[in-house]
mmCIF file of C-alpha atoms in Angstrom:
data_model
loop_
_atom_site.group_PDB
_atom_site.id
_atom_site.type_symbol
_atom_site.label_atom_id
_atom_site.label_comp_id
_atom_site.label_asym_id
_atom_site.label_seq_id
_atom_site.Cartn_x
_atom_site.Cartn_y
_atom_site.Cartn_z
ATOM 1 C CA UNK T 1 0.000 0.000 0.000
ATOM 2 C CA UNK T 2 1.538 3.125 -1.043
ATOM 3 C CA UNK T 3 1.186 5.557 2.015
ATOM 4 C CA UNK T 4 3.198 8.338 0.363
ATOM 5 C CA UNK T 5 4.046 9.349 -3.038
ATOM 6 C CA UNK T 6 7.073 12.500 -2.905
ATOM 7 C CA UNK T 7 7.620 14.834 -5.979
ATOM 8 C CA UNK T 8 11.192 17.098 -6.388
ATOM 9 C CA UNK T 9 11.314 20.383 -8.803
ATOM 10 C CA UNK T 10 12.711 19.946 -12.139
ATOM 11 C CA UNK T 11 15.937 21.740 -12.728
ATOM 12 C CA UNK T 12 15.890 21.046 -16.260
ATOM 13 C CA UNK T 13 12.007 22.885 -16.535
ATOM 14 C CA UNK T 14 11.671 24.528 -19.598
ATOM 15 C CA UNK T 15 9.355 27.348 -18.218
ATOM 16 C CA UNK T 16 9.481 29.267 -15.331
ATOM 17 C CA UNK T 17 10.772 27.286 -12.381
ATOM 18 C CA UNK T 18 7.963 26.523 -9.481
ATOM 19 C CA UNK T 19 8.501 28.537 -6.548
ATOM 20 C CA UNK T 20 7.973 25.537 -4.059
ATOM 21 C CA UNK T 21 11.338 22.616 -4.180
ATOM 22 C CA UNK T 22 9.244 19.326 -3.119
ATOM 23 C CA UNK T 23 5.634 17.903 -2.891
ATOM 24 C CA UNK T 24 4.415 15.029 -1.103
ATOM 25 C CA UNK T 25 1.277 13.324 -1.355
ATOM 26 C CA UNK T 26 -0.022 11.661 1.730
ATOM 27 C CA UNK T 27 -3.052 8.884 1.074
ATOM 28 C CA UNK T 28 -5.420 8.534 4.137
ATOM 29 C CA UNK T 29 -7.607 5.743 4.733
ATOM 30 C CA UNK T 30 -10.967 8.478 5.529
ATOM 31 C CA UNK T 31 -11.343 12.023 6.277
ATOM 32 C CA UNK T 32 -11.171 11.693 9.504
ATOM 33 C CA UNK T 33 -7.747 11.096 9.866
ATOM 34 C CA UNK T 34 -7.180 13.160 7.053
ATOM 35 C CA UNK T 35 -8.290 16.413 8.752
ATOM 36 C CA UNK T 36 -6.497 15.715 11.989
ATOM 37 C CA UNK T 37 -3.358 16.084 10.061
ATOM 38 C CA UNK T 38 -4.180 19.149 8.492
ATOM 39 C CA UNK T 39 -5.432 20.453 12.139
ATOM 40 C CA UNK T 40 -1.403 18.941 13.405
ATOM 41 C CA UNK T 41 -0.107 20.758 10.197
ATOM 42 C CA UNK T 42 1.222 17.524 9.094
ATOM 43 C CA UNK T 43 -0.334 18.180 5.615
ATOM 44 C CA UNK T 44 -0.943 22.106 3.844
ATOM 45 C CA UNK T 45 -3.690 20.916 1.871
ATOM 46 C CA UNK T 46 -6.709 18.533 2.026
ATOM 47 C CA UNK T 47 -9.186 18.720 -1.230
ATOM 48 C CA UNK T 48 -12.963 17.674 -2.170
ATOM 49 C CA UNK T 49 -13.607 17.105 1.698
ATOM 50 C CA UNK T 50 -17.568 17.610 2.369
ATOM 51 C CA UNK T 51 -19.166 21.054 3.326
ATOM 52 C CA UNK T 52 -20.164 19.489 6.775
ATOM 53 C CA UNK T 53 -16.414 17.806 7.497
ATOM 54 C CA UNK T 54 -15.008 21.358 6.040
ATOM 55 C CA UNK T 55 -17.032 23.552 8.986
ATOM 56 C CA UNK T 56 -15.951 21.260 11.691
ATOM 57 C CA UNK T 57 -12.313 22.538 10.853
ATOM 58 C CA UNK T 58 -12.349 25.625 12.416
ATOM 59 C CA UNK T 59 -8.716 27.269 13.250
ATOM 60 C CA UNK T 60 -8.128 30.599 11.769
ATOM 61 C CA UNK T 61 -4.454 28.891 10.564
ATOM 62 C CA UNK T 62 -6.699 27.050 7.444
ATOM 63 C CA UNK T 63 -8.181 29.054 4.438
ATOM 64 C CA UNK T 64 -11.316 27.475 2.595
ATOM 65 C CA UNK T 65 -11.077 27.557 -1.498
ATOM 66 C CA UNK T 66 -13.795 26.670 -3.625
ATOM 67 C CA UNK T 67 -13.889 23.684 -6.409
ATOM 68 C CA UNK T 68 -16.183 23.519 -9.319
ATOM 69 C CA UNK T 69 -16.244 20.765 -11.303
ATOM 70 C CA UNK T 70 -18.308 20.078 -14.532
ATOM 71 C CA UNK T 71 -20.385 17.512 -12.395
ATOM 72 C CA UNK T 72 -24.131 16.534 -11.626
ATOM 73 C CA UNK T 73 -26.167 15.371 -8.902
ATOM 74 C CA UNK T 74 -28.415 13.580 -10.450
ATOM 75 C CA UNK T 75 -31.580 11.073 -9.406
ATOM 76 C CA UNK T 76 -31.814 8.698 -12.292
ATOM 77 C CA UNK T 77 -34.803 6.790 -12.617
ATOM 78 C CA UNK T 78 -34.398 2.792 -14.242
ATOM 79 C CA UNK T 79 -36.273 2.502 -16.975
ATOM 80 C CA UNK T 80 -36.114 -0.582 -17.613
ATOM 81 C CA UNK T 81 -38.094 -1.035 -13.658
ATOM 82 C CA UNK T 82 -41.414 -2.689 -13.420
ATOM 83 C CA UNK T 83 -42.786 0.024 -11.410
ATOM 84 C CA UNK T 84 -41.010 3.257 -13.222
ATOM 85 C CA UNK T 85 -41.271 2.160 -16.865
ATOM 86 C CA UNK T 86 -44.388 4.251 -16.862
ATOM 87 C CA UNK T 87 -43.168 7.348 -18.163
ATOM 88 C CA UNK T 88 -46.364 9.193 -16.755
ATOM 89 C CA UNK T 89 -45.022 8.035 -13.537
ATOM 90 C CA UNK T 90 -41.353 9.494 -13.223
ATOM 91 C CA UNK T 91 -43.150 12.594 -15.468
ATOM 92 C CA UNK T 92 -45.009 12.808 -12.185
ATOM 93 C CA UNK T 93 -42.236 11.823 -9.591
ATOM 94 C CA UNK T 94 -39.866 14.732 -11.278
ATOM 95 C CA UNK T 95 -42.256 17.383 -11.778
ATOM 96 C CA UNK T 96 -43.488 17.415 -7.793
ATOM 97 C CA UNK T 97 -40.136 18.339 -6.730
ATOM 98 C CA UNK T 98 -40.072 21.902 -5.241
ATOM 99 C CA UNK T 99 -36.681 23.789 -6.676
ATOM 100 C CA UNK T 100 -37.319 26.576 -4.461
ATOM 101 C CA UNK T 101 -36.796 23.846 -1.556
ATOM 102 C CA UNK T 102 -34.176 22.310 -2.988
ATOM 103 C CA UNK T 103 -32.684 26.086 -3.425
ATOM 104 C CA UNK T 104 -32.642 26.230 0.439
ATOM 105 C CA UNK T 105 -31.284 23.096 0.974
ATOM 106 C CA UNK T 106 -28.119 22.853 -0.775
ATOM 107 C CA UNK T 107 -26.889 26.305 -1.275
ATOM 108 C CA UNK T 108 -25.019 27.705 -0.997
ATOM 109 C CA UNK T 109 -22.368 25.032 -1.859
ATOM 110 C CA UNK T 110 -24.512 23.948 -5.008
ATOM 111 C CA UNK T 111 -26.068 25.249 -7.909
ATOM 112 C CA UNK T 112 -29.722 23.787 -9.248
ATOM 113 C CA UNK T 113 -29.460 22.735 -12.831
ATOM 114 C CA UNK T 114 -32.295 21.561 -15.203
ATOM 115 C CA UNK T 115 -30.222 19.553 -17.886
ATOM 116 C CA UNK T 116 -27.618 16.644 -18.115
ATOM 117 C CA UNK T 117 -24.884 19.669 -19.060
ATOM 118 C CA UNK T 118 -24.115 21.778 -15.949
ATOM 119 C CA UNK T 119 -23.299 25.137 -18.064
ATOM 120 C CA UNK T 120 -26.369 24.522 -20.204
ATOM 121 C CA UNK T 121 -30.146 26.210 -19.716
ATOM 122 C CA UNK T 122 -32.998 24.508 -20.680
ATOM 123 C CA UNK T 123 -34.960 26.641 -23.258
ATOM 124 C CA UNK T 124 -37.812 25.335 -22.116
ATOM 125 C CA UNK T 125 -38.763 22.909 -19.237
ATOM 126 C CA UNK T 126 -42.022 21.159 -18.126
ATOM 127 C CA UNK T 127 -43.675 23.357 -15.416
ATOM 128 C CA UNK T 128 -43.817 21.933 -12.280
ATOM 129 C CA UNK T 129 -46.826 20.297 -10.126
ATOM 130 C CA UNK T 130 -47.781 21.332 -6.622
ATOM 131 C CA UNK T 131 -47.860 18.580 -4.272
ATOM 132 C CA UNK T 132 -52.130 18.785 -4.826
ATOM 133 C CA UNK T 133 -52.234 18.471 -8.892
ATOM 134 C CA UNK T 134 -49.344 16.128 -8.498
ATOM 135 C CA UNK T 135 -51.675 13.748 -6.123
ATOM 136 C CA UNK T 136 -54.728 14.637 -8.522
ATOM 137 C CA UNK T 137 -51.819 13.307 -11.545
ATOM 138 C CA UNK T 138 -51.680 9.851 -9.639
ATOM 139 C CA UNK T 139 -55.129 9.055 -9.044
ATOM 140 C CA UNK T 140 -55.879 9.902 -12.674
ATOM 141 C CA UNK T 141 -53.067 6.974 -13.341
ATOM 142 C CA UNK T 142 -54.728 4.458 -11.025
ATOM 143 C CA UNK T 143 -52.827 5.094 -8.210
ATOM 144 C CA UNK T 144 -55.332 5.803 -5.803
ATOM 145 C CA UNK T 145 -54.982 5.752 -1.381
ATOM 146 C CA UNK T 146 -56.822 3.455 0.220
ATOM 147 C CA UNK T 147 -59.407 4.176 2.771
ATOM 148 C CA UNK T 148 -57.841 1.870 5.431
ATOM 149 C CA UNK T 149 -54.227 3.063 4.813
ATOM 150 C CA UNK T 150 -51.995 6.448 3.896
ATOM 151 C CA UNK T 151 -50.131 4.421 0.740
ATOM 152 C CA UNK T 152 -51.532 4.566 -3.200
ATOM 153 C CA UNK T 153 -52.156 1.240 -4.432
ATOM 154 C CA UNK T 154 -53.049 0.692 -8.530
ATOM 155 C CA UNK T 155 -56.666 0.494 -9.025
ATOM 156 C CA UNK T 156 -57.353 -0.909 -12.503
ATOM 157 C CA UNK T 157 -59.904 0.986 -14.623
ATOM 158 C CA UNK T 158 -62.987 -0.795 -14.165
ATOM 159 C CA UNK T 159 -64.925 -1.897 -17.250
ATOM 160 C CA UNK T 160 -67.153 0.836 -19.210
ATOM 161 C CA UNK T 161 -70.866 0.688 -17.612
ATOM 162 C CA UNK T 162 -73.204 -1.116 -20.506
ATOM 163 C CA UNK T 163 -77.021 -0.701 -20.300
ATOM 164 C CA UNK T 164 -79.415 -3.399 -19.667
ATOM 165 C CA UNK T 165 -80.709 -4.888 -23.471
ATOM 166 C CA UNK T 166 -83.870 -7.568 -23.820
ATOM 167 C CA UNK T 167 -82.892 -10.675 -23.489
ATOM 168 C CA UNK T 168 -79.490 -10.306 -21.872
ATOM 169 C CA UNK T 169 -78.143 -10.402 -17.711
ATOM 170 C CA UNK T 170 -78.295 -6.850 -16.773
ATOM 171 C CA UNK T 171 -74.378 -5.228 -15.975
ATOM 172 C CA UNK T 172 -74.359 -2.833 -13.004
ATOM 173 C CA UNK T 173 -74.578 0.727 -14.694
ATOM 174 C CA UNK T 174 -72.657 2.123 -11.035
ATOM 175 C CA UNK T 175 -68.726 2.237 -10.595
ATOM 176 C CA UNK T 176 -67.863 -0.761 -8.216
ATOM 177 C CA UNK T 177 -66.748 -0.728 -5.046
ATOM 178 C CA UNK T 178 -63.280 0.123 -4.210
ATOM 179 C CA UNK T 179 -60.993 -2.767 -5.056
ATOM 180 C CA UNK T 180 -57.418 -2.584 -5.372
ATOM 181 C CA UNK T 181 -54.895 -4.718 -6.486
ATOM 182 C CA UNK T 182 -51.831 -5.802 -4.136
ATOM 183 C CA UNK T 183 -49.471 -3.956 -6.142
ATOM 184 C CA UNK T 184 -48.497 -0.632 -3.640
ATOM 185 C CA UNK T 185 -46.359 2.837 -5.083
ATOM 186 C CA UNK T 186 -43.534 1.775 -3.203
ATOM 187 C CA UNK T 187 -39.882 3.439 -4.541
ATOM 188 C CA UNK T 188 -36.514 2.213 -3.054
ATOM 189 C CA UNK T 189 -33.962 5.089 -3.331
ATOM 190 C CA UNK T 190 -29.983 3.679 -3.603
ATOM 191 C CA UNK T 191 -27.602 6.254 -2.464
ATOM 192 C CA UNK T 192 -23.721 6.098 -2.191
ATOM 193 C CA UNK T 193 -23.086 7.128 1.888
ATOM 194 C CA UNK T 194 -21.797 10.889 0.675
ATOM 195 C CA UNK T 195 -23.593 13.371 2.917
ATOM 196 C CA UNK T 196 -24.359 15.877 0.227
ATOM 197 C CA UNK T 197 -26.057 12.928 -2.484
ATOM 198 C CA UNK T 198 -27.505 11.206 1.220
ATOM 199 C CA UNK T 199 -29.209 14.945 1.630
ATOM 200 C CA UNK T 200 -30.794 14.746 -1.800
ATOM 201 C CA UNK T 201 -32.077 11.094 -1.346
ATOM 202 C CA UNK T 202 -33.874 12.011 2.129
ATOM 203 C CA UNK T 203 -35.399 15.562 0.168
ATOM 204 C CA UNK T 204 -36.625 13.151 -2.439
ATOM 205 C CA UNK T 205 -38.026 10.449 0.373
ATOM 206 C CA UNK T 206 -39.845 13.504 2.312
ATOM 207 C CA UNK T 207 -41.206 15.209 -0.891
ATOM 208 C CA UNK T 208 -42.725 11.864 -2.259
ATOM 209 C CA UNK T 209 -44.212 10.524 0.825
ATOM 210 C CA UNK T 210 -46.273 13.377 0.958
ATOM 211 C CA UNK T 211 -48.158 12.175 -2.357
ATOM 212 C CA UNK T 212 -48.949 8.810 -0.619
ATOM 213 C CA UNK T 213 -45.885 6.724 -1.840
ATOM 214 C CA UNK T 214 -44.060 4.717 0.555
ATOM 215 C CA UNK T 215 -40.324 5.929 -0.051
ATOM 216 C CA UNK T 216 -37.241 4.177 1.493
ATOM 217 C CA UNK T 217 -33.440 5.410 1.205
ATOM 218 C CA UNK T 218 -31.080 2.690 0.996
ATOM 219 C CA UNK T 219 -27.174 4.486 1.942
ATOM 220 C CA UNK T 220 -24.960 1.967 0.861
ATOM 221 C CA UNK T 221 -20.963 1.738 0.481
ATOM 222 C CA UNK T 222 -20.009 3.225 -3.202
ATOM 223 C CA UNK T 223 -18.268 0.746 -4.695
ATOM 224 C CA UNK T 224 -20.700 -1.818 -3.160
ATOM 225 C CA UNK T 225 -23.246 0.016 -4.437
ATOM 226 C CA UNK T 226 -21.734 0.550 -8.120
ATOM 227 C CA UNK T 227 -21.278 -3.194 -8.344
ATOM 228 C CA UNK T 228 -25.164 -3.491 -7.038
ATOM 229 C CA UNK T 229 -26.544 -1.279 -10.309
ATOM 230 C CA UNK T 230 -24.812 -3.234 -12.760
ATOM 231 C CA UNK T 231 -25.187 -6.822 -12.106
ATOM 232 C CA UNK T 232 -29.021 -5.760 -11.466
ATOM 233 C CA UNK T 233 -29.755 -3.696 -13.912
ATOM 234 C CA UNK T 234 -33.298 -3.820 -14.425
ATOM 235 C CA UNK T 235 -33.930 -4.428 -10.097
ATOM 236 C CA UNK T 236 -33.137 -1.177 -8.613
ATOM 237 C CA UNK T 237 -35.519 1.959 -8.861
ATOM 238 C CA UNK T 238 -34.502 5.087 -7.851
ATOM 239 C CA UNK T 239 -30.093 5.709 -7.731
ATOM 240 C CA UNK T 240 -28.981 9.159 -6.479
ATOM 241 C CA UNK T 241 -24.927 9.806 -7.974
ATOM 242 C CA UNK T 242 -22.734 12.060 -9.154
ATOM 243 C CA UNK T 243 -21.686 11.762 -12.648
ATOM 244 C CA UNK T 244 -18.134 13.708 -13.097
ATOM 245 C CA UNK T 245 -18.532 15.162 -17.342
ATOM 246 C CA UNK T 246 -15.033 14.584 -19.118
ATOM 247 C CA UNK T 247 -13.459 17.652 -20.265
ATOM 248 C CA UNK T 248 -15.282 17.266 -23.971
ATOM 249 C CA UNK T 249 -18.503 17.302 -22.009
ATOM 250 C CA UNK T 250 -19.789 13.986 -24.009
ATOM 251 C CA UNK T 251 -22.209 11.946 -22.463
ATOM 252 C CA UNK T 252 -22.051 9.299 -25.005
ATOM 253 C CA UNK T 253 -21.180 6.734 -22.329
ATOM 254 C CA UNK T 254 -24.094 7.960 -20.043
ATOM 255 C CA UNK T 255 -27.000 7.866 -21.999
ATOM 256 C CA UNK T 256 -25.907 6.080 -25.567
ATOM 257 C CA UNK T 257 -28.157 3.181 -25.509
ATOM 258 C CA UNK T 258 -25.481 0.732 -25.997
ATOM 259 C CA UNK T 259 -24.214 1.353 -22.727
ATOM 260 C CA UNK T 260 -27.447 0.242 -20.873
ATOM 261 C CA UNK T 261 -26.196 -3.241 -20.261
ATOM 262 C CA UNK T 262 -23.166 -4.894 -18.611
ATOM 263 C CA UNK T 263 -20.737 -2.488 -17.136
ATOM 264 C CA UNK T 264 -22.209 0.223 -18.803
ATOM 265 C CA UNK T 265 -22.660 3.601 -17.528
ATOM 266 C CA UNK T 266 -26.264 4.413 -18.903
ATOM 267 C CA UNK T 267 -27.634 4.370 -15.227
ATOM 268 C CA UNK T 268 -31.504 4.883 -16.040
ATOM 269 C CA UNK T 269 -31.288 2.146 -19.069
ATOM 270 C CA UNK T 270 -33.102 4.404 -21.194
ATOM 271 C CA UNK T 271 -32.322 3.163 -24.942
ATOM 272 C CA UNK T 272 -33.830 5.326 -27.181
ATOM 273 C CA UNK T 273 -33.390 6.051 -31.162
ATOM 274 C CA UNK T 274 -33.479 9.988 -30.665
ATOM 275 C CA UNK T 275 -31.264 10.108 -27.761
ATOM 276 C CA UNK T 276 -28.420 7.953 -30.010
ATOM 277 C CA UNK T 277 -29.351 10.598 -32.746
ATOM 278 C CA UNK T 278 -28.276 13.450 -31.119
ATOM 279 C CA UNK T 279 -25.598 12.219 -29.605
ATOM 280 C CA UNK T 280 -23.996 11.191 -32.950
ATOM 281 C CA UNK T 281 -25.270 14.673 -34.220
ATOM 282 C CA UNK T 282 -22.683 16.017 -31.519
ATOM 283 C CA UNK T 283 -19.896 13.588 -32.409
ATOM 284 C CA UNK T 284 -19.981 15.206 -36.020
ATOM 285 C CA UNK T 285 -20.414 18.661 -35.455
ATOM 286 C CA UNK T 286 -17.966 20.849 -37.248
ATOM 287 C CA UNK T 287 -18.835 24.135 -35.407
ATOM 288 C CA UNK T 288 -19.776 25.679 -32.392
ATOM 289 C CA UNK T 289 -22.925 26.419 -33.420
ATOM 290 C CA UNK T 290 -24.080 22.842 -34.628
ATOM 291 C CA UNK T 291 -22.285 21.809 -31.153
ATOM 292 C CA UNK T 292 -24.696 23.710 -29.135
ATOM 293 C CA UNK T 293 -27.884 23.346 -31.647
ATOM 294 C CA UNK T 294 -27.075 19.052 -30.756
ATOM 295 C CA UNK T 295 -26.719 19.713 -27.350
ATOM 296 C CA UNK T 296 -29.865 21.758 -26.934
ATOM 297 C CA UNK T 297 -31.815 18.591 -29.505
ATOM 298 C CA UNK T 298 -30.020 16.068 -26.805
ATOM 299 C CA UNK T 299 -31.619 17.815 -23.575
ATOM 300 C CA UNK T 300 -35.009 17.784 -25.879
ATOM 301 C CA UNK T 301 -35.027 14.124 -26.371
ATOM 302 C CA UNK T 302 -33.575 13.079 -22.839
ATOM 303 C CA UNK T 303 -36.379 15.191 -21.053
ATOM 304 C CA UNK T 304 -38.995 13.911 -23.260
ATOM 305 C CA UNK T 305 -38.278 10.298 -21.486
ATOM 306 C CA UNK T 306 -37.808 11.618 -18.169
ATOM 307 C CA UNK T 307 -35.230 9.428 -17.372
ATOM 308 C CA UNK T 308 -33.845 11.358 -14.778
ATOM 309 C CA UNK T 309 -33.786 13.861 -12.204
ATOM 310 C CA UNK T 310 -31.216 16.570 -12.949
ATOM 311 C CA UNK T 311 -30.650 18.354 -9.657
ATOM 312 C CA UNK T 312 -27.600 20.168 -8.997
ATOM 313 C CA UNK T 313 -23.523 21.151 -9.912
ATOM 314 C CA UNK T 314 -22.051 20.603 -6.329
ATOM 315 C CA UNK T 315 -19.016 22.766 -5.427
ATOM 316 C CA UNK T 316 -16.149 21.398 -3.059
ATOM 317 C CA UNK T 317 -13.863 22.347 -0.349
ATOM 318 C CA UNK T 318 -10.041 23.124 -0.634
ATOM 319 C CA UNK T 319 -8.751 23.320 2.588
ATOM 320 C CA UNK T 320 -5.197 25.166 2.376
ATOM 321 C CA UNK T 321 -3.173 26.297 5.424
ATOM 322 C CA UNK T 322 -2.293 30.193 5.126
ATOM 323 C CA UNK T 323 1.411 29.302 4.717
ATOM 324 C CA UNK T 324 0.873 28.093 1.424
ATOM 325 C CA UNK T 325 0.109 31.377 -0.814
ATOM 326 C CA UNK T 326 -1.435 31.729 -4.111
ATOM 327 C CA UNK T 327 -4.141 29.553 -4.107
ATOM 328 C CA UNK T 328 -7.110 30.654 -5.165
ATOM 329 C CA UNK T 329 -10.996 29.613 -5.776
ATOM 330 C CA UNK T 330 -11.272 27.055 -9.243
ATOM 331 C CA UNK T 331 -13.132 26.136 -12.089
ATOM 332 C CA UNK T 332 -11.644 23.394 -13.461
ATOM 333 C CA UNK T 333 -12.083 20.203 -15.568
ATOM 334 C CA UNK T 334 -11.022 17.300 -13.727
ATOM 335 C CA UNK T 335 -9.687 16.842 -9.636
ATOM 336 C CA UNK T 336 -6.608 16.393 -10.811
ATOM 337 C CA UNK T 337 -6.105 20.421 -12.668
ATOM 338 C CA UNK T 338 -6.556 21.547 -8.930
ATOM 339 C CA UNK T 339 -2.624 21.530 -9.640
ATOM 340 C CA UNK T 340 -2.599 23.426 -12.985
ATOM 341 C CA UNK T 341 -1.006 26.260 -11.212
ATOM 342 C CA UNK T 342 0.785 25.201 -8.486
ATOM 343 C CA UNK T 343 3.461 26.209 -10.108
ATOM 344 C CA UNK T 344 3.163 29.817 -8.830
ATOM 345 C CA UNK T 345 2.379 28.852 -5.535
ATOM 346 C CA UNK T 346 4.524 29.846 -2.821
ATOM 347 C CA UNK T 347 5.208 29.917 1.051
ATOM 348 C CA UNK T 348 8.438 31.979 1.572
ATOM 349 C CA UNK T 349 8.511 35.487 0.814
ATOM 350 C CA UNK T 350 11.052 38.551 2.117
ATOM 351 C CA UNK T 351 10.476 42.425 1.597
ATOM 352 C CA UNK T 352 13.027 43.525 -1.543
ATOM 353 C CA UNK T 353 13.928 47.673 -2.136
ATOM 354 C CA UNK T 354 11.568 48.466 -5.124
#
């Protein structure tokens, strides 16, 4: 296990040489551990720590930077689900969320989005139902409460009334009683155990059991949870992540419907012709104009499935002790360019005679 990985300045750089001689990384085994030795000043630096970890560290020795990454939280819905292949459904599901709530929630160390690109506005967007119309929405499906309970189970549509003819048994003209099947609007929400995505997943559980659905969050171990999705694809319901963009911004690999089977990274399973359309329209574009004219026909076809939930670009912490000079807030592509500009980072410095 590599505990330690030590860097020494080039002499032989062909730019300007970095101000600081040596870097070494230390690996920690959880934050924990890894914030006590920033609060020892055995480390300068500790990155992408949570907001909540972040505000426990309070010593007026550490400075708090900003990351932005091009990154979504995101609540996709499987597709591919008994329950949630019922478009009308997750139209439903998505459309009672309250953005105003969400605002409140997660700022100010997030901000909402509406589309699978962070940077990119909807031009238009399905309006949103109050928590009433959104109840009225399910009953018109079939999912209607029972008397004896608080929970929507599916009703199917009784048979049309038929009058009474000569000659033939009469049919009851009135709607029958109420009679449901056993089949209850239950949704199982998976959920990696980060606080900020473990936030989202309770919003979601809170907002939806107040239409009468019985919600449950499941916070499971990442990895564990990552191997979960993909050897049962079409099981889970309802997965909460964070889906880091590459620098070219393609989502080929999350919503191409070839990836919507084995190790693939098509998380709702949605496989559908436009979606692989306008993907390949982005692949080919020659300008920046088609690019964004694709992008905007991508977020067109995507919403029209409602595959998914798109809910917020989270920003991180970069905790830097005050020695360490010349860091500043970032907008970058990947973790990794936190270091683009180390380089001009410093930690001594003397007066000089201008």
């Amino acid at each position: 296990t590599i505990l330690t990985y030590t860097l020494e300045r080039f002499s032989q750089y062909h730019g300007i040489q970095p101000h600081i001689n040596a870097w070494q990384f230390r690996f920690y085994a959880d934050h924990s551990s890894a914030i006590q030795a920033l609060k020892n000043n055995q480390i300068d630096t500790l990155a992408f720590l949570p907001w909540q970890a972040a505000s426990d560290v309070k010593t007026e020795q550490i400075q708090q930077n900003i990351i932005q990454l091009p990154q979504e939280s995101i609540a996709f819905f499987n597709t591919k689900e008994t329950l949630l292949r019922d478009q009308k459904l997750r139209s439903i599901l998505a459309r009672a969320i309250d953005r105003s709530e969400l605002s409140d929630l997660l700022s100010p160390h997030a901000t909402l989005v509406q589309t699978p690109f962070p940077l990119l506005t909807a031009s238009s967007t399905t309006p949103p139902l109050s928590l009433e119309e959104a109840r009225d929405a399910l009953t018109v499906l079939g999912w209607v409460v029972d008397p004896t309970d608080t929970i929507r189970k599916f009703r199917p549509t009784p048979p049309p009334a038929t009058r009474r003819t000569r000659g033939t048994t009469p049919t009851p003209t009135t709607p029958p009683a109420f009679n449901t099947s056993s089949t209850v609007l239950a949704i199982t929400i998976d959920v990696p155990s980060q606080p900020d995505l473990v936030e989202i997943a309770d919003y979601l559980r809170r907002r939806w059991s107040l239409l009468g659905i019985r919600v449950t969050v499941a916070e499971k171990d990442p990895e564990l949870l990552y191997r979960e999705i993909v050897s049962r694809r079409t099981e889970y319901q309802v997965l909460v992540w964070n889906v880091l963009l590459p620098p070219s911004q393609d989502l080929t690999a999350f919503w191409k419907s070839s990836q919507a089977s084995g190790t693939g990274l098509n998380l709702s399973n949605t496989t559908d012709k436009e979606v692989d359309n306008a993907l390949e329209a982005i692949r080919i574009a020659t300008s920046t104009e088609r690019i964004v004219a694709a992008r905007e026909r991508l977020v067109i076809a995507i919403q029209a499935q409602t595959p998914a939930i798109f809910i917020a670009q989270p920003a991180y912490t970069y905790l830097v002790n005050k020695r360490v000079r010349g860091v500043t807030d970032m907008k970058i592509a990947q973790p990794s360019d936190r270091l683009l500009h180390a380089k001009d980072w410093y930690i001594d410095s003397r007066w000089v005679w201008n």
